[in-house]
XYZ file of C-alpha atoms in Angstrom:
748
model
C 0.000 0.000 0.000
C 1.347 3.434 -0.910
C 1.729 5.847 1.999
C -0.908 8.546 2.217
C -0.154 12.262 2.064
C 1.752 13.638 5.058
C -0.541 15.369 7.510
C 0.118 18.685 9.188
C 1.149 18.201 12.861
C -1.769 20.357 14.043
C -4.197 18.148 12.152
C -2.582 14.994 13.533
C -2.990 16.406 17.013
C -6.668 17.021 16.484
C -7.316 13.582 14.989
C -5.523 11.952 17.905
C -7.571 13.980 20.396
C -10.749 13.180 18.523
C -10.242 9.415 18.812
C -9.729 9.686 22.559
C -12.933 11.674 23.019
C -16.549 10.839 22.388
C -17.159 9.985 18.726
C -19.420 12.352 16.906
C -23.003 11.169 16.608
C -23.442 10.835 12.847
C -27.000 10.849 11.522
C -28.210 7.413 10.501
C -29.190 8.659 7.069
C -26.784 10.408 4.763
C -27.139 14.169 5.051
C -28.705 15.749 1.998
C -26.773 18.964 2.498
C -23.261 19.491 3.803
C -23.170 22.349 6.280
C -21.253 25.185 4.642
C -19.249 26.865 7.417
C -17.238 30.031 6.893
C -14.542 30.728 9.491
C -13.268 34.311 9.467
C -10.055 35.059 11.351
C -8.657 38.533 11.998
C -5.436 38.071 13.996
C -3.035 35.580 15.585
C -5.002 35.497 18.859
C -8.382 34.525 17.433
C -6.783 31.975 15.091
C -5.459 30.067 18.128
C -9.112 29.627 19.214
C -10.544 28.993 15.756
C -7.869 26.585 14.467
C -8.976 23.571 16.587
C -12.523 24.002 15.264
C -11.238 24.371 11.704
C -9.317 21.104 12.011
C -12.443 19.468 13.389
C -14.550 20.711 10.495
C -11.904 19.663 8.001
C -11.765 16.140 9.439
C -15.497 15.623 8.668
C -15.791 16.461 4.949
C -18.929 14.346 4.708
C -20.703 16.688 7.139
C -19.062 20.097 6.711
C -17.768 22.267 3.881
C -15.127 24.691 5.212
C -14.425 28.153 3.807
C -11.705 30.368 5.305
C -11.619 34.173 5.142
C -8.569 36.093 6.393
C -8.559 39.807 7.168
C -7.247 42.325 9.683
C -3.712 42.280 11.088
C -3.046 38.786 9.650
C -2.049 40.546 6.418
C 0.251 43.231 7.866
C 4.015 42.785 7.723
C 4.610 44.713 10.981
C 2.482 42.114 12.788
C 4.244 39.102 11.292
C 2.074 38.350 8.217
C 0.454 35.671 10.344
C -1.772 34.469 7.502
C 1.211 32.293 6.595
C 0.681 30.078 9.643
C -2.845 29.385 8.356
C -1.367 28.309 5.035
C 1.248 26.221 6.868
C -1.632 24.454 8.599
C -2.794 23.501 5.077
C -6.034 25.445 5.055
C -7.177 26.864 1.727
C -7.745 30.581 2.235
C -10.717 31.513 0.064
C -10.372 35.273 0.502
C -7.768 37.687 1.839
C -9.180 41.098 2.663
C -6.855 44.017 3.438
C -9.059 45.879 5.901
C -6.654 47.694 8.219
C -6.230 51.448 7.852
C -2.851 52.249 9.402
C -2.555 54.909 12.036
C -3.068 52.906 15.234
C -5.425 55.493 16.684
C -9.161 55.680 17.322
C -9.980 57.108 13.889
C -7.994 54.348 12.159
C -9.989 51.675 14.030
C -13.268 53.216 12.866
C -12.009 53.524 9.289
C -10.874 49.871 9.401
C -14.382 48.771 10.366
C -15.790 50.823 7.514
C -13.312 49.403 5.000
C -14.158 45.853 6.088
C -17.882 46.587 5.653
C -17.189 47.759 2.104
C -15.233 44.621 1.155
C -17.113 41.871 3.004
C -20.448 41.815 1.124
C -18.910 40.568 -2.147
C -17.054 37.773 -0.343
C -20.037 36.647 1.755
C -22.335 36.768 -1.263
C -19.933 34.604 -3.269
C -19.362 32.053 -0.468
C -23.017 31.957 0.655
C -22.236 30.136 3.938
C -24.877 28.496 6.082
C -23.019 29.587 9.209
C -20.350 32.221 9.843
C -18.030 31.593 12.820
C -16.969 34.832 14.512
C -14.680 34.938 17.523
C -14.373 37.328 20.407
C -14.402 41.079 20.664
C -12.169 42.705 18.036
C -13.397 45.601 15.893
C -12.760 43.447 12.789
C -15.147 40.829 14.206
C -17.803 43.517 14.700
C -17.595 44.313 10.990
C -17.958 40.614 10.159
C -21.017 40.190 12.383
C -22.643 43.367 11.070
C -22.206 42.357 7.446
C -23.425 38.780 8.014
C -26.467 39.853 10.025
C -27.530 42.344 7.330
C -27.035 39.640 4.665
C -29.195 37.101 6.562
C -26.324 34.719 7.330
C -26.490 32.749 10.559
C -23.730 33.742 12.990
C -22.141 31.491 15.629
C -20.270 33.706 18.093
C -17.444 32.166 20.141
C -16.565 33.405 23.645
C -19.440 35.840 24.057
C -20.855 36.792 27.449
C -17.469 37.409 29.056
C -16.521 40.578 30.910
C -13.322 42.610 30.681
C -12.341 46.197 31.273
C -12.136 47.947 27.877
C -14.107 48.877 24.757
C -13.838 45.154 23.970
C -16.788 44.614 26.343
C -19.071 46.796 24.243
C -17.886 45.210 20.984
C -18.238 41.676 22.375
C -21.795 42.286 23.592
C -22.727 44.012 20.329
C -21.575 40.940 18.391
C -23.602 38.744 20.766
C -26.730 40.732 19.961
C -26.097 40.262 16.243
C -25.267 36.556 16.562
C -27.892 33.814 16.277
C -25.962 31.144 18.199
C -23.347 31.240 20.944
C -20.581 28.902 22.153
C -19.347 30.166 25.539
C -16.468 29.142 27.771
C -17.819 29.509 31.312
C -21.022 29.209 33.281
C -20.836 32.919 34.155
C -20.627 33.851 30.477
C -23.692 31.725 29.778
C -25.598 33.446 32.577
C -24.577 36.846 31.232
C -25.993 35.999 27.808
C -29.220 34.748 29.382
C -29.500 38.017 31.314
C -28.926 39.843 27.994
C -32.146 38.163 26.755
C -30.408 35.677 24.438
C -32.319 32.465 23.712
C -30.977 29.838 26.106
C -31.600 27.039 23.620
C -29.143 28.751 21.251
C -26.326 28.898 23.833
C -23.763 26.108 24.167
C -21.531 25.889 27.240
C -18.562 24.444 25.365
C -15.357 25.673 26.961
C -12.488 27.371 25.147
C -11.418 25.492 21.970
C -7.747 26.277 22.568
C -7.932 24.288 25.826
C -8.490 21.139 23.768
C -4.859 21.444 22.835
C -3.414 23.305 25.811
C -4.115 20.596 28.369
C -1.784 18.129 26.661
C 0.325 19.998 24.119
C 2.572 21.726 26.655
C 4.055 18.339 27.620
C 6.169 18.165 24.456
C 9.664 16.774 24.921
C 11.305 19.492 22.839
C 10.210 22.452 24.992
C 13.799 23.097 26.093
C 14.860 23.495 22.442
C 12.018 25.958 21.861
C 13.070 28.020 24.888
C 16.654 28.143 23.637
C 15.633 29.074 20.095
C 13.781 32.160 21.328
C 15.787 33.179 24.400
C 19.266 31.715 24.035
C 21.192 28.556 24.829
C 21.709 29.244 28.523
C 18.099 30.001 29.493
C 16.464 27.333 31.657
C 12.875 26.359 32.296
C 11.054 28.703 34.742
C 13.951 31.160 34.618
C 12.512 33.654 32.126
C 9.490 35.936 31.711
C 6.932 36.260 28.912
C 5.615 39.846 28.574
C 2.596 40.788 26.471
C 0.920 44.170 27.003
C -1.733 45.743 24.755
C -3.088 49.302 24.720
C -6.381 50.059 26.462
C -8.291 52.060 23.860
C -10.504 53.815 26.428
C -7.470 54.994 28.433
C -4.512 55.128 26.045
C -2.403 57.571 28.040
C -2.493 55.505 31.227
C -1.913 52.206 29.408
C 1.261 53.630 27.828
C 2.441 54.744 31.265
C 1.844 51.243 32.668
C 3.741 49.749 29.734
C 6.727 51.997 30.448
C 6.658 51.073 34.151
C 6.476 47.377 33.241
C 9.573 47.651 31.044
C 11.417 49.513 33.832
C 10.484 46.781 36.314
C 11.657 44.056 33.916
C 14.984 45.844 33.412
C 15.455 46.103 37.195
C 14.386 42.493 37.783
C 17.279 41.356 35.588
C 15.829 38.170 34.133
C 15.612 37.021 30.547
C 12.312 38.081 28.985
C 10.480 37.436 25.738
C 8.572 40.642 24.903
C 5.873 40.442 22.255
C 4.824 43.532 20.311
C 1.346 44.879 21.196
C -1.694 44.352 18.977
C -2.913 46.853 16.386
C -5.327 48.778 18.639
C -5.170 52.540 19.048
C -2.119 53.370 21.153
C 0.083 50.525 19.911
C 2.321 52.855 17.896
C 3.095 54.885 21.041
C 3.859 51.676 22.967
C 6.346 50.575 20.303
C 8.000 53.989 20.571
C 8.375 53.471 24.333
C 9.905 50.038 23.699
C 12.462 51.474 21.321
C 13.233 54.472 23.537
C 14.056 52.015 26.341
C 16.367 50.077 24.017
C 14.428 46.853 24.498
C 15.379 45.409 21.113
C 19.097 45.832 21.910
C 18.957 44.890 25.613
C 20.894 41.660 26.353
C 18.146 40.320 28.635
C 15.310 40.879 26.182
C 14.082 39.340 22.942
C 11.404 41.487 21.288
C 9.297 39.703 18.655
C 6.219 40.467 16.569
C 4.903 36.926 16.428
C 5.538 33.465 17.870
C 3.831 30.415 16.314
C 1.074 29.272 18.659
C 2.525 25.780 19.204
C 5.787 27.308 20.383
C 4.075 30.079 22.322
C 2.282 27.392 24.353
C 5.630 25.915 25.358
C 7.093 29.292 26.253
C 4.138 30.239 28.481
C 3.847 26.766 30.037
C 7.475 26.709 31.165
C 7.960 30.400 31.992
C 8.865 31.573 35.460
C 6.149 34.191 35.081
C 3.926 35.944 32.529
C 3.250 39.668 32.822
C 1.032 42.132 30.973
C -2.653 42.510 30.226
C -3.262 39.894 27.537
C -6.249 37.602 27.927
C -3.768 34.756 27.440
C -2.495 35.454 30.948
C -5.869 35.200 32.667
C -7.135 32.374 30.444
C -4.645 30.042 28.744
C -1.789 30.369 31.288
C -4.058 28.893 33.959
C -4.026 25.566 32.100
C -0.325 25.250 32.971
C -0.315 26.753 36.490
C 2.057 29.457 35.213
C 2.174 32.471 37.575
C 0.733 35.608 35.970
C 0.852 39.316 36.811
C -2.137 41.111 35.278
C -1.495 44.840 34.909
C -4.182 47.520 34.737
C -7.868 47.277 33.910
C -7.957 45.566 30.507
C -9.038 42.212 32.014
C -11.172 43.555 34.869
C -14.121 41.224 35.393
C -12.529 38.145 33.826
C -12.788 34.920 35.785
C -9.284 33.894 36.818
C -7.474 31.047 38.508
C -5.380 31.445 41.638
C -2.262 31.780 39.463
C -3.165 35.395 38.581
C -1.978 38.297 40.741
C -3.788 41.523 39.813
C -2.004 44.877 39.886
C -4.951 46.976 38.757
C -3.501 50.308 39.898
C -0.054 49.726 38.390
C 1.125 53.292 38.980
C 4.662 52.696 40.278
C 7.735 50.765 39.238
C 8.089 49.357 42.770
C 4.573 47.904 42.758
C 5.234 45.933 39.577
C 8.725 44.927 40.732
C 7.307 43.595 44.011
C 4.684 41.609 42.082
C 7.511 40.024 40.064
C 9.272 39.088 43.301
C 6.095 37.452 44.610
C 5.182 35.522 41.455
C 8.399 34.619 39.661
C 9.249 30.913 39.842
C 6.055 29.832 41.628
C 3.801 27.026 40.399
C 0.037 26.802 40.835
C -2.565 24.067 40.388
C -3.763 23.786 36.815
C -7.087 25.541 36.234
C -9.955 24.416 34.026
C -12.136 27.492 34.451
C -12.152 28.022 30.687
C -12.311 24.471 29.384
C -11.915 20.747 29.958
C -10.506 19.636 26.582
C -13.809 18.717 24.878
C -14.928 22.058 23.397
C -14.465 21.197 19.714
C -16.549 18.038 19.955
C -19.364 19.993 21.592
C -19.231 22.788 19.015
C -19.270 20.399 16.040
C -22.269 18.546 17.454
C -23.984 21.853 18.232
C -23.592 23.070 14.643
C -25.204 19.872 13.376
C -28.310 20.637 15.455
C -28.823 24.051 13.814
C -32.035 23.939 11.825
C -31.429 25.839 8.584
C -35.128 25.790 7.791
C -36.228 27.669 10.898
C -36.846 31.451 10.621
C -33.654 33.477 10.640
C -35.059 36.349 12.684
C -33.607 36.306 16.207
C -35.891 35.894 19.174
C -35.007 37.669 22.390
C -36.181 36.230 25.697
C -37.269 39.364 27.514
C -38.371 39.252 31.175
C -40.412 37.906 32.785
C -38.760 34.546 32.163
C -37.604 33.724 35.709
C -39.157 30.259 35.835
C -37.534 29.199 32.560
C -34.173 30.616 33.565
C -34.188 28.881 36.939
C -35.192 25.588 35.393
C -32.426 25.801 32.808
C -29.756 26.768 35.319
C -30.818 23.952 37.642
C -30.190 21.570 34.772
C -26.800 23.165 34.128
C -25.823 22.949 37.789
C -26.825 19.302 37.847
C -24.076 18.528 35.329
C -21.383 20.543 37.128
C -19.557 17.831 39.059
C -16.558 17.045 41.232
C -14.228 14.096 41.564
C -14.262 12.971 45.185
C -11.515 10.748 46.617
C -11.836 9.006 49.989
C -8.648 7.448 51.298
C -9.701 4.902 53.911
C -7.706 2.431 55.950
C -8.891 -0.465 53.761
C -10.383 0.917 50.556
C -9.624 3.726 48.139
C -12.812 5.199 46.710
C -13.347 7.692 43.888
C -16.715 9.090 42.829
C -18.253 11.542 40.377
C -20.627 13.724 42.402
C -22.977 16.327 40.930
C -23.770 19.800 42.222
C -26.869 18.493 43.980
C -25.016 15.717 45.775
C -26.012 12.924 43.442
C -23.440 10.133 43.346
C -23.216 9.629 39.582
C -20.646 6.834 39.583
C -18.352 5.258 42.181
C -15.091 3.304 41.912
C -13.582 1.167 44.714
C -10.166 -0.489 44.996
C -8.138 -1.881 47.891
C -5.829 0.810 49.268
C -2.169 -0.016 48.432
C 0.413 0.005 51.193
C 3.095 2.277 49.715
C 2.962 5.950 48.831
C 3.965 5.452 45.191
C 1.373 2.730 44.577
C -1.299 4.787 46.305
C -0.706 7.911 44.202
C -0.547 5.838 41.028
C -3.859 4.152 41.830
C -5.549 7.466 42.685
C -4.455 8.886 39.340
C -5.592 5.794 37.433
C -9.023 5.847 39.067
C -9.431 9.609 38.589
C -8.482 9.431 34.910
C -11.003 6.634 34.392
C -13.666 8.716 36.123
C -12.818 11.770 33.994
C -13.143 9.714 30.824
C -16.502 8.341 31.998
C -17.658 11.854 32.944
C -17.679 12.895 29.282
C -20.149 10.111 28.450
C -22.213 10.917 31.541
C -22.512 14.600 30.550
C -20.665 15.708 33.675
C -18.224 18.613 33.667
C -15.505 17.960 36.270
C -14.600 21.178 38.116
C -11.886 19.802 40.393
C -10.791 17.052 42.773
C -11.505 16.840 46.504
C -9.581 14.404 48.696
C -10.740 13.149 52.099
C -8.120 11.376 54.206
C -7.484 10.426 57.813
C -5.011 12.272 60.019
C -3.955 15.890 60.395
C -4.111 17.848 57.133
C -2.935 21.301 56.068
C -5.701 22.150 53.565
C -4.013 25.395 52.519
C -1.049 23.531 51.014
C -2.772 20.204 50.329
C -0.368 18.340 52.627
C -1.071 15.414 54.990
C 1.032 16.304 58.043
C 0.458 13.199 60.170
C -1.730 10.268 59.260
C -3.433 7.590 61.284
C -1.847 4.205 61.944
C -4.402 2.736 59.560
C -2.746 4.490 56.591
C 0.990 3.841 56.658
C 3.581 5.969 54.800
C 1.169 8.897 54.546
C 2.825 11.656 56.597
C 4.286 14.953 55.348
C 2.876 14.078 51.941
C 1.920 16.704 49.358
C -1.171 15.266 47.690
C -2.248 18.361 45.771
C 0.758 18.869 43.496
C 1.039 15.413 41.854
C -2.723 15.137 41.358
C -3.136 18.657 39.992
C -0.157 18.345 37.668
C -1.286 15.020 36.230
C -5.024 15.732 36.010
C -4.863 19.453 35.098
C -7.489 20.176 37.733
C -7.496 22.182 40.964
C -7.246 19.889 44.020
C -8.500 20.348 47.593
C -7.490 18.122 50.529
C -8.875 17.873 54.070
C -9.327 15.565 57.026
C -12.186 13.042 56.718
C -13.937 14.420 59.807
C -13.880 17.931 58.403
C -15.169 16.574 55.098
C -18.103 14.956 56.903
C -18.991 18.332 58.423
C -18.751 20.006 55.004
C -21.021 17.318 53.556
C -23.636 17.985 56.230
C -23.381 21.749 55.636
C -24.009 21.428 51.894
C -26.201 18.335 51.548
C -27.332 17.126 54.973
C -28.901 18.105 58.291
C -26.447 20.989 58.733
C -27.728 22.846 55.666
C -28.779 26.317 56.818
C -27.509 25.741 60.394
C -24.964 28.354 61.501
C -23.293 26.353 64.310
C -23.139 22.566 64.467
C -20.815 19.649 65.158
C -20.488 16.392 63.241
C -19.163 13.264 65.005
C -17.977 10.339 62.864
C -18.250 6.916 64.463
C -16.384 4.282 62.521
C -13.062 2.482 62.725
C -11.916 5.614 64.586
C -13.743 8.610 66.012
C -13.473 11.975 64.292
C -15.503 14.988 63.432
C -15.751 18.568 62.280
C -16.969 21.848 63.752
C -18.919 24.459 61.788
C -18.939 27.822 63.563
C -20.671 30.832 61.962
C -21.051 28.786 58.766
C -17.280 28.220 58.501
C -15.229 25.085 59.121
C -12.821 25.395 62.066
C -9.279 24.136 61.354
C -7.308 25.619 64.247
C -3.853 27.203 64.315
C -2.041 23.906 63.631
C -4.928 22.185 61.796
C -5.731 20.079 64.847
C -9.209 21.416 65.638
C -12.079 18.912 65.894
C -9.880 15.902 66.736
C -12.908 14.912 68.774
C -11.921 11.276 69.108
C -9.027 12.284 71.335
C -10.998 14.156 73.976
C -10.046 12.420 77.235
C -13.045 11.205 79.246
C -11.160 9.027 81.776
C -7.767 9.444 83.424
C -7.113 5.715 83.655
C -8.969 4.420 80.630
C -7.695 2.031 77.945
C -4.795 2.990 75.701
C -5.683 4.895 72.522
C -4.011 4.630 69.108
C -2.676 8.162 69.705
C -0.595 6.884 72.666
C -2.711 8.505 75.361
C -5.260 6.798 77.665
C -8.980 7.309 78.172
C -9.778 8.987 74.826
C -13.254 8.662 73.347
C -11.716 6.630 70.526
C -10.312 4.130 73.023
C -13.893 3.408 74.181
C -16.260 4.112 71.297
C -14.502 3.421 67.998
C -15.049 0.305 65.927
C -11.453 -0.620 66.716
C -12.163 -0.393 70.476
C -15.338 -2.467 70.199
C -13.438 -5.100 68.222
C -10.815 -5.223 70.963
C -13.479 -5.822 73.623
C -15.256 -8.390 71.439
C -12.029 -10.377 71.111
C -11.587 -10.348 74.887
C -15.078 -11.748 75.383
C -14.557 -14.327 72.676
C -11.229 -15.461 74.126
C -13.007 -15.925 77.467
C -15.830 -17.781 75.695
C -18.293 -15.063 76.805
C -19.261 -13.545 73.429
C -21.559 -16.009 71.698
C -25.099 -16.613 72.940
C -27.979 -18.653 71.583
C -28.702 -17.716 67.978
C -25.101 -16.703 67.205
C -22.354 -18.659 65.488
C -18.725 -17.966 64.539
C -16.491 -20.336 62.598
C -12.819 -20.715 63.406
C -11.616 -18.797 60.332
C -13.929 -15.830 60.858
C -12.373 -12.750 62.421
C -14.096 -11.282 65.470
C -15.330 -7.728 64.805
C -17.402 -4.982 66.407
C -20.414 -6.352 64.522
C -20.292 -9.546 66.611
C -20.315 -7.486 69.806
C -23.348 -5.502 68.633
C -25.161 -8.697 67.594
C -24.387 -10.268 70.962
C -25.883 -7.263 72.756
C -28.993 -7.474 70.595
C -29.326 -11.174 71.496
C -29.257 -10.281 75.200
C -25.567 -10.759 76.109
C -25.336 -8.612 79.251
C -21.553 -8.181 79.052
C -21.790 -7.004 75.430
C -24.621 -4.653 76.442
C -22.443 -3.237 79.218
C -19.541 -2.595 76.827
C -21.819 -0.796 74.356
C -23.333 1.213 77.223
C -19.865 2.282 78.354
C -18.900 3.158 74.789
C -22.044 5.264 74.329
C -21.476 6.953 77.688
C -17.882 7.828 76.786
C -19.037 9.328 73.506
C -21.809 11.218 75.299
C -19.344 12.659 77.841
C -17.091 13.839 75.024
C -20.049 15.513 73.310
C -20.996 17.209 76.599
C -17.497 18.713 76.651
C -17.997 19.897 73.076
C -21.362 21.472 73.963
C -19.760 23.343 76.850
C -16.874 24.576 74.664
C -18.466 25.658 71.364
C -22.199 25.561 72.176
C -23.549 24.307 68.822
C -27.275 24.197 68.118
C -27.021 20.752 66.481
C -24.988 17.556 66.927
C -24.945 15.172 63.959
C -23.866 11.570 64.593
C -22.461 10.010 61.452
C -20.964 6.636 60.564
C -21.850 2.975 60.999
C -22.094 3.106 64.821
C -24.159 6.294 65.061
C -27.579 4.649 65.428
C -26.281 2.393 68.233
C -25.067 5.396 70.258
C -27.873 7.883 69.609
C -30.109 7.146 72.642
C -27.235 6.797 75.085
C -25.704 10.090 73.934
C -29.028 11.866 74.474
C -29.304 10.413 77.988
C -25.789 11.496 78.937
C -26.444 15.035 77.649
C -29.682 15.268 79.625
C -27.999 14.104 82.878
C -24.445 15.434 82.666
C -24.583 18.770 80.810
C -25.478 22.289 81.898
C -29.135 23.160 81.724
C -28.567 25.680 78.921
C -27.340 23.002 76.473
C -29.533 20.045 77.480
C -32.021 20.789 74.680
C -29.348 20.654 71.964
C -30.701 18.660 69.052
C -28.963 15.319 68.347
C -29.637 13.524 65.036
C -28.228 10.605 63.090
C -26.939 11.650 59.671
C -29.073 10.806 56.664
C -26.070 10.930 54.311
C -24.778 7.617 52.993
C -21.285 8.764 51.989
C -20.286 11.834 54.021
C -16.541 11.538 53.295
C -17.057 11.506 49.515
C -19.771 14.158 49.621
C -17.590 16.379 51.796
C -14.634 15.982 49.459
C -16.897 16.970 46.576
C -18.319 19.953 48.466
C -14.829 21.511 48.772
C -14.688 21.615 44.976
C -18.284 22.597 44.304
C -18.474 25.357 46.936
C -15.221 26.980 45.818
C -15.493 26.762 42.042
C -19.100 27.936 41.788
C -18.768 31.000 43.994
C -15.411 32.149 42.677
C -15.260 35.079 40.287
C -12.782 37.932 40.037
């Protein structure tokens, strides 16, 4: 067989990604009409978002017919003639429109829009597309949308509904009003479009198409060669800066001042830096003058360039010590790598950002920017998926296939009152927002996909390995399987929550000291390896705290300002919610409720002390007492049996008590009393309005705990409500709640 034609590396990447994702649902009958899609690209930035979709369209010639129109700064030599990278990607450019009027001021931008409106009608009339894809918020894109809308061409707008701090906001929202369909990146953007009266059925929450490539492409083996080719042979990973600053057209004078201060700070910071020329907006000419006045192009630490191919730019940002400027790449794409970012000025005000972004909105001094560099340079942050999960192209291609070309073209706006419809739709959206929950137990390792409403969508269970390396490897394997299944289950994974025994520093994601049940699990950083491998933010906390968080979000603690959760299982643990917040303590040792001492000469506890609640009331303690009775031939009564190979457990003690074994009843009574005394101490210390008993032993202790409270506590707390938890999996639900609470309330 003769070899086929060599494929472009970008196209190979897409095809490889496509096979790993959900296969497109082809119609059973052959389509009578191929969907004629025109993709119009104006500059290097929007092409990085449009290219993955273009490759997707191109890979389905039986469904789509692709036409490419190039205009704007793509065709200007000073900005790198970036139309060549489109040709290198082996796309046939149907039309090249020179639409930029030089001048780089406000009047030139207006004239450029007018020139585009003069030239576009002939092209659109000749191509006659079914759908025109328009990206973002550039003035060129506004001309495209205006022309298409007036010529009755359906418009699919990418990345509408977002908020930033410049004239781009007005342009973006104007394009959204002209567009018939929308593919947005975030839940907030979708809500913004709904509030702008856009038809919810015409909005797709897809994610950013560039993320389909970003989440894996930065792992290339040749990144060191790329760094050297742009910055020199001696520059190492994370030891250089990428700077990209654009003018703010509504405040040109101040944006030029910030640019000058940024260059001064970079000179003082004395690190290698790749400085990209600004875009073509009004004010860019003045910024280039500042760059040349500072001698940037001749400075030994700097490399000033007009354009970097996107594939290589990914590598440079992914492995940089820091990125600085006001480009949307910093607040969006850089988060996929955990690269630290310094966002200067107001150009991105309102954008949702990951924790990797440090904002210097009032960047009015050299020292302020220099200090930000000191804080951020060389750090690493958890990878963020705020703007995408790697499946945007598949969603967009499927969405385009659902567009009914026979329905009326006139847009319909959903004006208020539409509250019931909006709430119903958002409830459905929230139902699919999900978390990966990991519960690291003494015996089993469990992973689950859990939805926003606490529904356990799918659960995975494996025996917990003994060594650290095996344990991390198994967690990653199970999480990756769950993430793959989540695509089929229509669940968008927002992050990973980990519940584990022992003392945990949740701020750093580190297990400080673990229980004896989980060996080799002390001073272990769980967050970093999971976040790096899964490209998701990761939260970690103690299993008792997770149980309290689960009750606060999904259980009896919902809406209760102050309550305590007690876990009764192999050990005894818990969590304290005070003023709606989880209490961790100064050394993360708060709510170690199992180690409250209730007897000075009680049995030895696993912590090394004596007389702790856990030494009396835990499953481990009950098993110990059951073995003593069995060894003395005092455990079994009529109706019970135990073969020689069967291990004696706490269950046998409970069964014996239920069958009338007085010694077993006495042990359970003592265990319940010890737990009750510990809870009395808790009531006297933090005075909660609710005590929630959770775990397998809770129902056996409930009545005894109530009796102890009524007889041994102060009068003012004797009426404290005590309930048994209704949650089946508090550890997993609590791990999920860390993710769901944080990611859904977080905007910048």
